[in-house]
Structures are given as C-alpha cells and as structure tokens.
PDB file of C-alpha atoms in Angstrom:
ATOM      1  CA  LYS A 905       5.762  -0.331   2.310  1.00  0.00           C
ATOM      2  CA  SER A 906       4.777  -3.767   1.111  1.00  0.00           C
ATOM      3  CA  PHE A 907       2.703  -5.049  -1.784  1.00  0.00           C
ATOM      4  CA  LEU A 908      -0.560  -6.796  -0.939  1.00  0.00           C
ATOM      5  CA  ASN A 909      -0.137 -10.566  -0.394  1.00  0.00           C
ATOM      6  CA  HIS A 910       3.666 -10.273  -0.505  1.00  0.00           C
ATOM      7  CA  THR A 911       6.153 -10.559   2.361  1.00  0.00           C
ATOM      8  CA  ALA A 912       6.639  -7.401   4.440  1.00  0.00           C
ATOM      9  CA  TYR A 913      10.079  -6.815   6.002  1.00  0.00           C
ATOM     10  CA  LEU A 914      10.157  -5.010   9.355  1.00  0.00           C
ATOM     11  CA  SER A 915      13.561  -4.156  10.797  1.00  0.00           C
ATOM     12  CA  CYS A 916      14.582  -3.873  14.452  1.00  0.00           C
ATOM     13  CA  TYR A 917      17.604  -1.709  13.500  1.00  0.00           C
ATOM     14  CA  PHE A 918      19.520  -3.382  16.319  1.00  0.00           C
ATOM     15  CA  PRO A 919      23.281  -2.862  15.942  1.00  0.00           C
ATOM     16  CA  ASN A 920      24.203  -5.483  18.603  1.00  0.00           C
ATOM     17  CA  SER A 921      27.511  -3.701  19.091  1.00  0.00           C
ATOM     18  CA  GLN A 922      28.164  -5.774  22.233  1.00  0.00           C
ATOM     19  CA  LYS A 923      27.861  -9.000  20.146  1.00  0.00           C
ATOM     20  CA  THR A 924      25.433 -10.336  22.759  1.00  0.00           C
ATOM     21  CA  ASP A 925      24.593 -14.025  22.374  1.00  0.00           C
ATOM     22  CA  ILE A 926      21.034 -14.553  21.168  1.00  0.00           C
ATOM     23  CA  LYS A 927      20.527 -17.053  24.009  1.00  0.00           C
ATOM     24  CA  ASP A 928      20.719 -14.105  26.404  1.00  0.00           C
ATOM     25  CA  LEU A 929      18.134 -12.031  24.519  1.00  0.00           C
ATOM     26  CA  ARG A 930      14.372 -11.985  24.359  1.00  0.00           C
ATOM     27  CA  VAL A 931      13.117 -10.377  21.135  1.00  0.00           C
ATOM     28  CA  PHE A 932       9.477  -9.645  20.559  1.00  0.00           C
ATOM     29  CA  TRP A 933       7.430  -7.717  18.068  1.00  0.00           C
ATOM     30  CA  GLN A 934       4.060  -6.262  18.817  1.00  0.00           C
ATOM     31  CA  LYS A 935       1.449  -4.419  16.792  1.00  0.00           C
ATOM     32  CA  GLY A 936      -0.171  -1.484  18.528  1.00  0.00           C
ATOM     33  CA  ALA A 937      -0.296  -1.885  22.284  1.00  0.00           C
ATOM     34  CA  VAL A 938      -1.640  -5.404  22.683  1.00  0.00           C
ATOM     35  CA  GLU A 939      -1.030  -7.810  19.774  1.00  0.00           C
ATOM     36  CA  VAL A 940       2.110  -9.967  19.995  1.00  0.00           C
ATOM     37  CA  VAL A 941       3.313 -10.677  16.446  1.00  0.00           C
ATOM     38  CA  HIS A 942       6.489 -12.706  17.073  1.00  0.00           C
ATOM     39  CA  GLU A 943       8.641 -13.784  20.003  1.00  0.00           C
ATOM     40  CA  VAL A 944      12.145 -15.266  20.229  1.00  0.00           C
ATOM     41  CA  TYR A 945      12.688 -16.312  23.831  1.00  0.00           C
ATOM     42  CA  TYR A 946      16.380 -16.675  24.657  1.00  0.00           C
ATOM     43  CA  GLY A 947      17.168 -18.242  21.292  1.00  0.00           C
ATOM     44  CA  GLN A 948      13.937 -20.250  20.871  1.00  0.00           C
ATOM     45  CA  GLU A 949      10.808 -19.326  18.910  1.00  0.00           C
ATOM     46  CA  LYS A 950       7.887 -19.066  21.305  1.00  0.00           C
ATOM     47  CA  HIS A 951       4.251 -19.183  20.184  1.00  0.00           C
ATOM     48  CA  ASP A 952       2.269 -19.124  23.441  1.00  0.00           C
ATOM     49  CA  ASN A 953       1.586 -15.378  23.496  1.00  0.00           C
ATOM     50  CA  LEU A 954       1.066 -14.740  19.783  1.00  0.00           C
ATOM     51  CA  SER A 955      -2.068 -13.082  18.466  1.00  0.00           C
ATOM     52  CA  PRO A 956      -3.886 -15.851  16.486  1.00  0.00           C
ATOM     53  CA  LYS A 957      -3.757 -14.000  13.170  1.00  0.00           C
ATOM     54  CA  TYR A 958       0.066 -14.017  13.188  1.00  0.00           C
ATOM     55  CA  ILE A 959       0.591 -17.724  13.924  1.00  0.00           C
ATOM     56  CA  ASN A 960       2.655 -19.363  11.117  1.00  0.00           C
ATOM     57  CA  ARG A 961       2.914 -16.024   9.303  1.00  0.00           C
ATOM     58  CA  THR A 962       6.182 -14.652  10.686  1.00  0.00           C
ATOM     59  CA  LYS A 963       9.884 -15.489  10.468  1.00  0.00           C
ATOM     60  CA  MET A 964      12.741 -13.701  12.201  1.00  0.00           C
ATOM     61  CA  ASP A 965      16.105 -13.293  10.485  1.00  0.00           C
ATOM     62  CA  MET A 966      18.359 -12.990  13.532  1.00  0.00           C
ATOM     63  CA  ASP A 967      21.420 -12.055  11.435  1.00  0.00           C
ATOM     64  CA  LYS A 968      19.687  -8.976  10.061  1.00  0.00           C
ATOM     65  CA  TRP A 969      17.295  -8.481  13.022  1.00  0.00           C
ATOM     66  CA  THR A 970      14.439  -8.347  10.536  1.00  0.00           C
ATOM     67  CA  LEU A 971      10.955  -9.791  10.835  1.00  0.00           C
ATOM     68  CA  GLN A 972       9.303 -11.244   7.740  1.00  0.00           C
ATOM     69  CA  LEU A 973       5.517 -10.980   7.767  1.00  0.00           C
ATOM     70  CA  LEU A 974       4.160 -13.381   5.163  1.00  0.00           C
ATOM     71  CA  ASN A 975       1.174 -12.700   2.938  1.00  0.00           C
ATOM     72  CA  ALA A 976       0.756  -9.133   4.204  1.00  0.00           C
ATOM     73  CA  GLY A 977      -2.842  -7.884   4.018  1.00  0.00           C
ATOM     74  CA  ILE A 978      -4.544  -4.538   4.451  1.00  0.00           C
ATOM     75  CA  VAL A 979      -5.529  -5.499   8.022  1.00  0.00           C
ATOM     76  CA  ASP A 980      -1.788  -5.739   8.791  1.00  0.00           C
ATOM     77  CA  GLU A 981      -1.260  -2.027   8.155  1.00  0.00           C
ATOM     78  CA  GLY A 982      -0.224  -0.140  11.249  1.00  0.00           C
ATOM     79  CA  HIS A 983       2.343   0.523  13.898  1.00  0.00           C
ATOM     80  CA  TYR A 984       4.849  -2.172  14.959  1.00  0.00           C
ATOM     81  CA  THR A 985       7.358  -2.124  17.805  1.00  0.00           C
ATOM     82  CA  CYS A 986      10.439  -4.316  18.207  1.00  0.00           C
ATOM     83  CA  ILE A 987      11.536  -4.777  21.840  1.00  0.00           C
ATOM     84  CA  ILE A 988      14.786  -6.497  22.838  1.00  0.00           C
ATOM     85  CA  GLN A 989      15.490  -7.519  26.433  1.00  0.00           C
ATOM     86  CA  HIS A 990      18.790  -8.759  27.845  1.00  0.00           C
ATOM     87  CA  ARG A 991      18.896 -11.329  30.630  1.00  0.00           C
ATOM     88  CA  ASP A 992      21.097  -9.508  33.085  1.00  0.00           C
ATOM     89  CA  LYS A 993      21.708 -11.178  36.466  1.00  0.00           C
ATOM     90  CA  GLY A 994      18.490 -13.101  36.017  1.00  0.00           C
ATOM     91  CA  SER A 995      16.046 -10.240  35.451  1.00  0.00           C
ATOM     92  CA  PRO A 996      15.385  -9.069  31.861  1.00  0.00           C
ATOM     93  CA  LYS A 997      16.208  -5.457  31.031  1.00  0.00           C
ATOM     94  CA  VAL A 998      15.087  -3.613  27.859  1.00  0.00           C
ATOM     95  CA  ILE A 999      18.205  -2.684  25.850  1.00  0.00           C
ATOM     96  CA  HIS A1000      16.619  -1.683  22.534  1.00  0.00           C
ATOM     97  CA  THR A1001      13.266  -0.635  21.073  1.00  0.00           C
ATOM     98  CA  SER A1002      12.411   0.534  17.580  1.00  0.00           C
ATOM     99  CA  GLU A1003       9.201   1.313  15.745  1.00  0.00           C
ATOM    100  CA  CYS A1004       8.007   1.124  12.175  1.00  0.00           C
ATOM    101  CA  LEU A1005       4.836   1.876  10.281  1.00  0.00           C
ATOM    102  CA  LEU A1006       3.635  -0.625   7.672  1.00  0.00           C
ATOM    103  CA  HIS A1007       1.755   0.614   4.598  1.00  0.00           C
ATOM    104  CA  ILE A1008       0.204  -1.829   2.125  1.00  0.00           C
ATOM    105  CA  ILE A1009       0.079  -1.130  -1.622  1.00  0.00           C
ATOM    106  CA  ALA A1010      -2.135  -2.863  -4.195  1.00  0.00           C
ATOM    107  CA  ASN A1011      -1.762  -1.973  -7.874  1.00  0.00           C
ATOM    108  CA  TYR A1012      -4.708  -0.318  -9.606  1.00  0.00           C
ATOM    109  CA  SER A1013      -5.696  -1.553 -13.046  1.00  0.00           C
ATOM    110  CA  GLN A1014      -4.757   0.708 -15.962  1.00  0.00           C
ATOM    111  CA  PRO A1015      -7.469   3.386 -16.231  1.00  0.00           C
ATOM    112  CA  GLU A1016      -9.886   2.628 -19.057  1.00  0.00           C
ATOM    113  CA  ILE A1017     -12.084   5.061 -20.969  1.00  0.00           C
ATOM    114  CA  ALA A1018     -15.602   3.987 -21.999  1.00  0.00           C
ATOM    115  CA  TRP A1019     -18.265   5.674 -24.153  1.00  0.00           C
ATOM    116  CA  LEU A1020     -21.477   6.492 -22.312  1.00  0.00           C
ATOM    117  CA  HIS A1021     -23.590   7.003 -25.415  1.00  0.00           C
ATOM    118  CA  THR A1022     -24.413   5.194 -28.629  1.00  0.00           C
ATOM    119  CA  GLY A1023     -24.887   6.387 -32.170  1.00  0.00           C
ATOM    120  CA  GLU A1024     -22.911   8.732 -34.360  1.00  0.00           C
ATOM    121  CA  LEU A1025     -21.087  11.727 -32.946  1.00  0.00           C
ATOM    122  CA  LYS A1026     -22.201  15.007 -34.463  1.00  0.00           C
ATOM    123  CA  PRO A1027     -20.383  18.355 -34.161  1.00  0.00           C
ATOM    124  CA  ASN A1028     -21.387  20.504 -31.167  1.00  0.00           C
ATOM    125  CA  GLU A1029     -23.235  17.647 -29.487  1.00  0.00           C
ATOM    126  CA  HIS A1030     -22.094  16.482 -26.060  1.00  0.00           C
ATOM    127  CA  LEU A1031     -19.513  13.770 -25.638  1.00  0.00           C
ATOM    128  CA  ASN A1032     -20.044  11.573 -22.562  1.00  0.00           C
ATOM    129  CA  LEU A1033     -17.133   9.459 -21.362  1.00  0.00           C
ATOM    130  CA  SER A1034     -16.249   7.610 -18.195  1.00  0.00           C
ATOM    131  CA  CYS A1035     -12.875   6.492 -16.924  1.00  0.00           C
ATOM    132  CA  SER A1036     -12.447   3.715 -14.385  1.00  0.00           C
ATOM    133  CA  SER A1037      -9.735   1.840 -12.522  1.00  0.00           C
ATOM    134  CA  SER A1038     -10.132  -0.915  -9.948  1.00  0.00           C
ATOM    135  CA  GLY A1039      -8.581  -3.155  -7.321  1.00  0.00           C
ATOM    136  CA  GLY A1040      -6.090  -0.735  -5.789  1.00  0.00           C
ATOM    137  CA  TYR A1041      -4.933   0.479  -2.396  1.00  0.00           C
ATOM    138  CA  PRO A1042      -4.526   3.012  -0.767  1.00  0.00           C
ATOM    139  CA  GLU A1043      -7.264   5.427  -1.836  1.00  0.00           C
ATOM    140  CA  PRO A1044      -6.099   7.507  -4.832  1.00  0.00           C
ATOM    141  CA  LYS A1045      -5.724  11.280  -4.681  1.00  0.00           C
ATOM    142  CA  GLN A1046      -7.401  12.379  -7.894  1.00  0.00           C
ATOM    143  CA  MET A1047      -8.406  11.600 -11.458  1.00  0.00           C
ATOM    144  CA  THR A1048      -7.651  14.135 -14.207  1.00  0.00           C
ATOM    145  CA  TRP A1049      -8.719  14.258 -17.846  1.00  0.00           C
ATOM    146  CA  LEU A1050      -6.174  15.360 -20.480  1.00  0.00           C
ATOM    147  CA  ILE A1051      -7.465  16.840 -23.737  1.00  0.00           C
ATOM    148  CA  SER A1052      -4.747  17.186 -26.413  1.00  0.00           C
ATOM    149  CA  GLN A1053      -5.299  19.163 -29.626  1.00  0.00           C
ATOM    150  CA  GLU A1054      -2.365  20.006 -31.922  1.00  0.00           C
ATOM    151  CA  ASN A1055       0.304  21.474 -29.604  1.00  0.00           C
ATOM    152  CA  LYS A1056      -1.980  22.193 -26.689  1.00  0.00           C
ATOM    153  CA  THR A1057      -2.987  19.946 -23.798  1.00  0.00           C
ATOM    154  CA  SER A1058      -5.543  21.044 -21.246  1.00  0.00           C
ATOM    155  CA  LYS A1059      -6.277  19.366 -17.921  1.00  0.00           C
ATOM    156  CA  LEU A1060      -9.819  18.995 -16.654  1.00  0.00           C
ATOM    157  CA  LYS A1061     -10.610  17.965 -13.098  1.00  0.00           C
ATOM    158  CA  ARG A1062     -13.886  16.173 -12.531  1.00  0.00           C
ATOM    159  CA  ASP A1063     -15.396  14.562  -9.441  1.00  0.00           C
ATOM    160  CA  MET A1064     -14.042  11.110  -8.732  1.00  0.00           C
ATOM    161  CA  ASN A1065     -16.422   8.458  -7.412  1.00  0.00           C
ATOM    162  CA  VAL A1066     -14.634   6.131  -5.027  1.00  0.00           C
ATOM    163  CA  SER A1067     -16.017   2.863  -3.656  1.00  0.00           C
ATOM    164  CA  GLN A1068     -14.328   0.392  -1.312  1.00  0.00           C
ATOM    165  CA  ASP A1069     -15.000  -3.350  -1.326  1.00  0.00           C
ATOM    166  CA  ALA A1070     -16.296  -4.359   2.114  1.00  0.00           C
ATOM    167  CA  VAL A1071     -14.351  -7.646   2.108  1.00  0.00           C
ATOM    168  CA  THR A1072     -11.064  -6.977   0.277  1.00  0.00           C
ATOM    169  CA  LYS A1073     -10.871  -3.268   1.297  1.00  0.00           C
ATOM    170  CA  LEU A1074      -9.626  -2.476  -2.236  1.00  0.00           C
ATOM    171  CA  TYR A1075     -10.801   0.673  -4.001  1.00  0.00           C
ATOM    172  CA  ASN A1076     -12.554   1.174  -7.350  1.00  0.00           C
ATOM    173  CA  VAL A1077     -12.690   4.653  -8.908  1.00  0.00           C
ATOM    174  CA  THR A1078     -14.573   6.259 -11.785  1.00  0.00           C
ATOM    175  CA  SER A1079     -14.828   9.744 -13.235  1.00  0.00           C
ATOM    176  CA  ASN A1080     -17.177  11.071 -15.918  1.00  0.00           C
ATOM    177  CA  LEU A1081     -16.448  13.676 -18.597  1.00  0.00           C
ATOM    178  CA  ASN A1082     -19.035  15.620 -20.553  1.00  0.00           C
ATOM    179  CA  ILE A1083     -17.673  18.015 -23.199  1.00  0.00           C
ATOM    180  CA  THR A1084     -18.763  19.396 -26.551  1.00  0.00           C
ATOM    181  CA  VAL A1085     -17.686  17.244 -29.491  1.00  0.00           C
ATOM    182  CA  PRO A1086     -14.568  18.845 -31.022  1.00  0.00           C
ATOM    183  CA  THR A1087     -14.946  19.852 -34.692  1.00  0.00           C
ATOM    184  CA  ASN A1088     -12.405  19.701 -37.537  1.00  0.00           C
ATOM    185  CA  ILE A1089      -9.472  18.962 -35.271  1.00  0.00           C
ATOM    186  CA  LEU A1090      -7.903  15.718 -34.120  1.00  0.00           C
ATOM    187  CA  THR A1091      -8.401  15.373 -30.371  1.00  0.00           C
ATOM    188  CA  ASN A1092      -6.792  12.844 -28.032  1.00  0.00           C
ATOM    189  CA  ILE A1093      -8.443  12.291 -24.664  1.00  0.00           C
ATOM    190  CA  SER A1094      -6.667  10.466 -21.833  1.00  0.00           C
ATOM    191  CA  CYS A1095      -7.397   9.987 -18.192  1.00  0.00           C
ATOM    192  CA  LEU A1096      -4.766  10.115 -15.435  1.00  0.00           C
ATOM    193  CA  LEU A1097      -5.087   8.510 -11.997  1.00  0.00           C
ATOM    194  CA  HIS A1098      -2.938  10.211  -9.327  1.00  0.00           C
ATOM    195  CA  LEU A1099      -1.850   7.812  -6.599  1.00  0.00           C
ATOM    196  CA  GLY A1100       0.165  10.255  -4.487  1.00  0.00           C
ATOM    197  CA  GLU A1101       3.718  11.575  -4.580  1.00  0.00           C
ATOM    198  CA  GLN A1102       5.562   8.336  -3.915  1.00  0.00           C
ATOM    199  CA  LEU A1103       3.391   6.035  -6.015  1.00  0.00           C
ATOM    200  CA  GLY A1104       3.130   8.237  -9.110  1.00  0.00           C
ATOM    201  CA  SER A1105       0.318   8.087 -11.683  1.00  0.00           C
ATOM    202  CA  LEU A1106      -1.357   5.702 -14.127  1.00  0.00           C
ATOM    203  CA  VAL A1107      -2.578   6.832 -17.524  1.00  0.00           C
ATOM    204  CA  SER A1108      -5.191   5.334 -19.858  1.00  0.00           C
ATOM    205  CA  VAL A1109      -4.733   4.481 -23.516  1.00  0.00           C
ATOM    206  CA  PRO A1110      -5.683   7.734 -25.322  1.00  0.00           C
ATOM    207  CA  LEU A1111      -8.982   7.936 -27.173  1.00  0.00           C
ATOM    208  CA  ALA A1112      -8.716   9.650 -30.577  1.00  0.00           C
ATOM    209  CA  ILE A1113     -11.677  11.647 -31.871  1.00  0.00           C
TER     210      ILE A1113
END
C-alpha cells in the first residue's frame, strides 16, 4: 500500500545467497504483461525499453533489492513483477522472480454533517441531515449514522451516494438522514464512514439537538 503522490516501495525479496555480483545480473520490473517499469542491465541503469510513464520516476536500491516508484498515482495500481537474470556462460538465465500488488490510498476528509432545512425545529417534525466526505480512495464500504440518547446508541444505515472524479479518480460520498425531531431528550447525531477492515473508519463531529 502507498499513499497517493508519495513514494511506493516494491520489493524483489531477493536473498542473493550466492552473493552474485550485480555486474552479472539483469534486474527488471514490469507492470502487467507488457509495461517495463525499470531495468538494471548488468550494473547499469537502462532506459531504452521503459514505458514512457515510468521514465524518471523510479529508483532501484540494489542493497535492499527494492524499487522506489516516485509520486505514485491511482493509475499505478496493479500487479508488478520483479525478474532477475544471471549471465551464465554468456546466455542469461532467470534465477528469481517475485510479484507484488500495489494499492493506492488517499485520505478522505473528515465526514461533515449539514442541515438540509431552514427555520426552527419543532417537536415531531422531520429532521433532514446530510453527511459528506470527499477526496478519498479506494471506494468506501459504507456510511452509518449514530444516534445517541442517554445511555443508548442506535445505528442507522442509509443509502450512500458515491461519485468518482473523472480526472483524479478520487471518490466523494454523501448520505442523507430523515428522522423525527427528538423531544425532551438530548440527542447526539454522528456519521461514520467505513473504509474497510485495514483502513478503519472516520467519524464526524457530533451534532447536538
């Protein structure tokens, strides 16, 4: 995983137990089946075969056998393969391959609750709220509303509207809540954006009614 516009680190996981000299190795990274991302040709960086979008965006740390992909974007997500060949009696022979999957993460803004109506709230009328968060990636799992009264908190699931920016590929999400105005009891309403198991959740500032 790598944050959007940060450096992604992709490892070859090459133990080099034979302590082979780098001048006898050809190391190249490719994305998918066709795009060459980086090539070290018997100790020298080689740029002839690189896919244009990776030129000047990669660095190889040969001590750690790790490729740095600079300014990682959503288009860089995908499957990468590291292939190492050894020059043995003149003809190169593959001695190591490894694969990794790159996922890009962009932080969503803190969810924010907005009123969808004007005027004074009266008991038993309907309360219309929306909650929104923007500029994140990947697509979130769900948005949940939390209604807290005294010692009790209830969760309400409502439809989540998701839109994706055609250029940046980042997601914006909103959810609307329509409930009866609570009477004679302090109520706190929050909204929770679920980003998936590994990324956790974001919660709004609670709205007190």
